[in-house]
Short mmCIF file of C-alpha atoms in Angstrom, two decimals:
data_model
loop_
_atom_site.label_atom_id
_atom_site.label_comp_id
_atom_site.label_asym_id
_atom_site.label_seq_id
_atom_site.Cartn_x
_atom_site.Cartn_y
_atom_site.Cartn_z
CA UNK A 611 48.24 26.78 -101.19
CA UNK A 612 48.39 30.24 -102.76
CA UNK A 613 51.00 29.27 -105.38
CA UNK A 614 52.83 32.35 -106.68
CA UNK A 615 51.66 35.72 -105.39
CA UNK A 616 52.68 39.15 -106.64
CA UNK A 617 52.21 42.61 -105.21
CA UNK A 618 51.07 45.10 -106.23
CA UNK A 619 48.57 44.17 -108.94
CA UNK A 620 48.66 47.63 -110.50
CA UNK A 621 51.08 50.54 -110.22
CA UNK A 622 51.50 53.92 -111.88
CA UNK A 623 54.87 55.65 -111.59
CA UNK A 624 56.34 58.85 -112.86
CA UNK A 625 59.57 58.79 -114.83
CA UNK A 626 62.53 58.58 -112.45
CA UNK A 627 60.63 57.09 -109.52
CA UNK A 628 61.73 53.81 -108.03
CA UNK A 629 59.74 50.83 -106.86
CA UNK A 630 60.05 47.18 -105.92
CA UNK A 631 57.79 44.42 -107.19
CA UNK A 632 57.34 41.61 -104.72
CA UNK A 633 56.94 37.91 -105.48
CA UNK A 634 56.52 34.97 -103.15
CA UNK A 635 55.88 31.26 -103.67
CA UNK A 636 54.75 28.64 -101.18
CA UNK A 637 55.64 25.52 -103.19
CA UNK A 638 59.20 25.19 -101.83
CA UNK A 639 60.55 25.72 -105.33
CA UNK A 640 64.24 26.26 -105.91
CA UNK A 641 64.06 28.46 -109.00
CA UNK A 642 62.31 31.78 -109.55
CA UNK A 643 61.98 34.11 -112.54
CA UNK A 644 60.92 37.60 -113.56
CA UNK A 645 59.44 38.18 -117.03
CA UNK A 646 57.96 41.15 -118.78
CA UNK A 647 55.20 40.94 -121.37
CA UNK A 648 54.53 43.85 -123.69
CA UNK A 649 51.32 44.18 -125.73
CA UNK A 650 51.19 41.67 -128.55
CA UNK A 651 54.50 40.18 -127.54
CA UNK A 652 55.65 37.07 -125.84
CA UNK A 653 57.54 36.77 -122.59
CA UNK A 654 60.99 38.19 -122.13
CA UNK A 655 63.11 36.98 -119.23
CA UNK A 656 64.53 39.80 -117.11
CA UNK A 657 66.34 37.93 -114.33
CA UNK A 658 66.18 34.52 -112.77
CA UNK A 659 67.39 32.74 -109.68
CA UNK A 660 68.24 29.09 -110.23
CA UNK A 661 68.52 28.50 -106.49
CA UNK A 662 68.55 30.45 -103.25
CA UNK A 663 71.59 32.70 -103.14
CA UNK A 664 72.09 32.95 -106.91
CA UNK A 665 70.77 35.37 -109.51
CA UNK A 666 71.52 35.70 -113.22
CA UNK A 667 70.64 38.05 -116.02
CA UNK A 668 68.10 37.08 -118.59
CA UNK A 669 67.35 38.57 -121.98
CA UNK A 670 66.46 42.15 -120.90
CA UNK A 671 68.11 42.97 -117.53
CA UNK A 672 68.99 46.65 -118.14
CA UNK A 673 67.23 49.02 -115.76
CA UNK A 674 66.37 46.29 -113.25
CA UNK A 675 67.86 44.66 -110.17
CA UNK A 676 66.71 41.62 -108.25
CA UNK A 677 67.08 40.15 -104.79
CA UNK A 678 66.47 36.55 -103.81
CA UNK A 679 65.58 37.34 -100.23
CA UNK A 680 65.11 33.71 -99.20
CA UNK A 681 63.81 30.56 -100.81
CA UNK A 682 60.25 31.93 -100.95
CA UNK A 683 60.77 35.51 -102.11
CA UNK A 684 62.25 37.11 -105.21
CA UNK A 685 61.88 40.86 -105.70
CA UNK A 686 62.40 43.03 -108.76
CA UNK A 687 63.51 46.66 -108.37
CA UNK A 688 63.27 49.51 -110.81
CA UNK A 689 65.73 52.14 -109.60
CA UNK A 690 64.71 54.92 -111.99
CA UNK A 691 61.60 54.05 -113.95
CA UNK A 692 61.34 54.92 -117.65
CA UNK A 693 58.29 54.87 -119.96
CA UNK A 694 59.90 51.95 -121.83
CA UNK A 695 59.39 49.88 -118.67
CA UNK A 696 55.61 50.14 -118.98
CA UNK A 697 54.63 46.50 -119.16
CA UNK A 698 53.03 43.57 -117.38
CA UNK A 699 55.50 41.82 -115.10
CA UNK A 700 55.16 38.15 -114.25
CA UNK A 701 56.94 36.20 -111.58
CA UNK A 702 57.26 32.43 -111.91
CA UNK A 703 58.78 29.57 -109.99
CA UNK A 704 59.80 25.98 -110.67
CA UNK A 705 61.19 23.13 -108.64
CA UNK A 706 64.32 23.09 -110.80
CA UNK A 707 65.46 25.38 -113.63
CA UNK A 708 64.32 22.95 -116.31
CA UNK A 709 60.99 22.12 -114.71
CA UNK A 710 57.42 23.26 -115.23
CA UNK A 711 57.01 26.89 -114.29
CA UNK A 712 54.13 28.25 -112.21
CA UNK A 713 53.16 31.84 -112.81
CA UNK A 714 51.78 34.60 -110.66
CA UNK A 715 48.87 36.81 -111.76
CA UNK A 716 51.09 39.69 -112.88
CA UNK A 717 51.72 43.32 -112.02
CA UNK A 718 50.52 45.92 -114.51
CA UNK A 719 52.98 48.83 -114.40
CA UNK A 720 52.56 52.14 -116.18
CA UNK A 721 55.37 54.70 -116.23
CA UNK A 722 54.29 58.19 -117.22
CA UNK B 72 70.87 27.10 -129.62
CA UNK B 73 67.57 25.58 -128.59
CA UNK B 74 64.47 27.40 -129.81
CA UNK B 75 60.72 27.18 -130.30
CA UNK B 76 58.79 28.50 -133.30
CA UNK B 77 55.02 28.71 -133.29
CA UNK B 78 52.53 29.97 -135.82
CA UNK B 79 51.81 33.64 -135.75
CA UNK B 80 48.39 34.82 -134.76
CA UNK B 81 45.88 35.96 -134.35
CA UNK B 82 43.87 32.88 -135.17
CA UNK B 83 40.12 33.45 -135.39
CA UNK B 84 37.69 30.53 -135.54
CA UNK B 85 34.00 29.93 -135.14
CA UNK B 86 32.70 27.95 -132.19
CA UNK B 87 32.89 24.17 -132.72
CA UNK B 88 35.62 24.49 -135.36
CA UNK B 89 38.73 22.30 -135.34
CA UNK B 90 41.86 23.94 -134.00
CA UNK B 91 45.50 23.40 -134.85
CA UNK B 92 48.29 25.66 -133.59
CA UNK B 93 51.64 24.65 -135.02
CA UNK B 94 54.79 24.45 -132.95
CA UNK B 95 58.22 23.25 -134.05
CA UNK B 96 61.39 23.15 -132.03
CA UNK B 97 65.16 22.95 -132.31
CA UNK B 98 66.99 21.16 -129.53
CA UNK B 99 70.32 19.43 -129.10
CA UNK B 100 69.27 17.17 -126.25
CA UNK B 101 66.08 15.33 -125.33
CA UNK B 102 63.70 18.11 -124.43
CA UNK B 103 60.40 18.07 -122.61
CA UNK B 104 57.67 20.02 -124.39
CA UNK B 105 54.86 22.13 -122.98
CA UNK B 106 51.82 24.12 -123.96
CA UNK B 107 50.87 27.00 -121.68
CA UNK B 108 47.66 29.05 -121.90
CA UNK B 109 47.14 32.65 -120.82
CA UNK B 110 43.54 33.79 -120.37
CA UNK B 111 42.83 37.54 -120.53
CA UNK B 112 44.21 39.38 -117.54
CA UNK B 113 45.88 36.33 -116.03
CA UNK B 114 49.28 34.69 -115.80
CA UNK B 115 50.32 31.66 -117.80
CA UNK B 116 49.22 28.22 -116.70
CA UNK B 117 50.33 24.83 -117.89
CA UNK B 118 47.85 23.26 -120.31
CA UNK B 119 49.66 20.01 -121.14
CA UNK B 120 53.10 18.50 -121.47
CA UNK B 121 55.03 15.58 -122.96
CA UNK B 122 58.40 14.40 -121.75
CA UNK B 123 59.54 11.98 -124.45
CA UNK B 124 59.06 11.14 -128.10
CA UNK B 125 55.60 9.82 -129.10
CA UNK B 126 54.08 10.91 -125.79
CA UNK B 127 50.69 12.59 -126.10
CA UNK B 128 49.76 15.30 -123.63
CA UNK B 129 46.08 16.08 -123.15
CA UNK B 130 43.90 18.34 -121.02
CA UNK B 131 40.53 20.10 -121.34
CA UNK B 132 39.98 18.54 -124.79
CA UNK B 133 43.35 19.77 -126.09
CA UNK B 134 45.99 17.33 -127.32
CA UNK B 135 49.56 17.50 -128.57
CA UNK B 136 51.88 14.69 -129.61
CA UNK B 137 55.66 14.88 -129.26
CA UNK B 138 57.00 14.07 -132.76
CA UNK B 139 60.75 13.69 -132.76
CA UNK B 140 60.96 12.90 -136.48
CA UNK B 141 59.34 16.22 -137.43
CA UNK B 142 60.48 18.11 -134.29
CA UNK B 143 56.92 19.24 -133.73
CA UNK B 144 54.39 19.52 -130.91
CA UNK B 145 51.23 20.85 -132.56
CA UNK B 146 48.26 21.75 -130.37
CA UNK B 147 44.84 20.44 -131.47
CA UNK B 148 41.27 20.53 -130.29
CA UNK B 149 38.33 18.97 -132.05
CA UNK B 150 35.67 21.54 -131.19
CA UNK B 151 36.63 24.91 -129.75
CA UNK B 152 34.48 27.01 -127.45
CA UNK B 153 34.34 30.75 -126.84
CA UNK B 154 35.97 30.09 -123.47
CA UNK B 155 39.09 28.82 -125.28
CA UNK B 156 39.89 32.35 -126.41
CA UNK B 157 43.35 33.00 -125.00
CA UNK B 158 47.03 33.21 -125.90
CA UNK B 159 48.80 29.87 -126.26
CA UNK B 160 52.54 29.42 -125.73
CA UNK B 161 54.60 26.46 -126.83
CA UNK B 162 57.70 25.85 -124.71
CA UNK B 163 60.56 23.42 -124.27
CA UNK B 164 62.85 22.37 -121.48
CA UNK B 165 66.20 21.50 -123.08
CA UNK B 166 66.80 18.38 -121.03
CA UNK B 167 70.57 18.28 -121.26
CA UNK B 168 71.16 20.00 -117.96
CA UNK B 169 69.06 20.52 -114.88
CA UNK B 170 70.37 24.09 -114.92
CA UNK B 171 68.75 24.84 -118.28
CA UNK B 172 65.69 27.05 -118.31
CA UNK B 173 62.44 26.65 -120.17
CA UNK B 174 62.35 28.42 -123.55
CA UNK B 175 59.02 29.93 -124.59
CA UNK B 176 57.68 30.57 -128.06
CA UNK B 177 56.25 33.96 -128.96
CA UNK B 178 52.62 33.01 -128.32
CA UNK B 179 49.57 32.61 -130.58
CA UNK B 180 46.42 34.56 -129.84
CA UNK B 181 43.22 32.57 -130.42
CA UNK B 182 39.82 34.21 -130.72
CA UNK B 183 36.63 32.13 -130.98
CA UNK B 184 33.48 33.68 -132.46
CA UNK B 185 30.12 32.54 -131.03
#
């Protein structure tokens, strides 16, 4: 049981480049989430998917898009990266939206 | 709306000291309460939880009691170790709808001196 996995672990982009962060869970969870965590700050929800086939905006969705590819996978896309998107990105999953969340190890993204 | 407020850090203690990290909440329903811990360079992991009033969650020597009368869920440990250095997040699940998401506090950084 790997839990929640994220790829890549580290990434450096130039301003304007695009990339997709991948997340997968093997716990058969219904709900998945993308958060960002900036230095000295708490978590901010970017997007979430309450169940397969649905996605909703969180607190800070601008500049991001998501795809719930299937029940296991939930990807986050940056279409045109900006330095303000330099952050650590965490994916999480839960059986239901109000349940305990399980987190991945994070992706450390730097945009130059 | 529902919210969680936890004490600002950083909190710095000596090894074997007593720890309290305060957490209070506002909720309209009957929330479940959680403490998550984030060790350096890692994702968050659940430390303990309580699902109803007067429940006590405990794990790894940490405890927290769900107090409805004071709307609090303070985290305590009797004797901290250097390995407890981490960021601690209080969180609640609103409980009035299965579609409601967990709400996290802003986190409290704890540093333990040897």
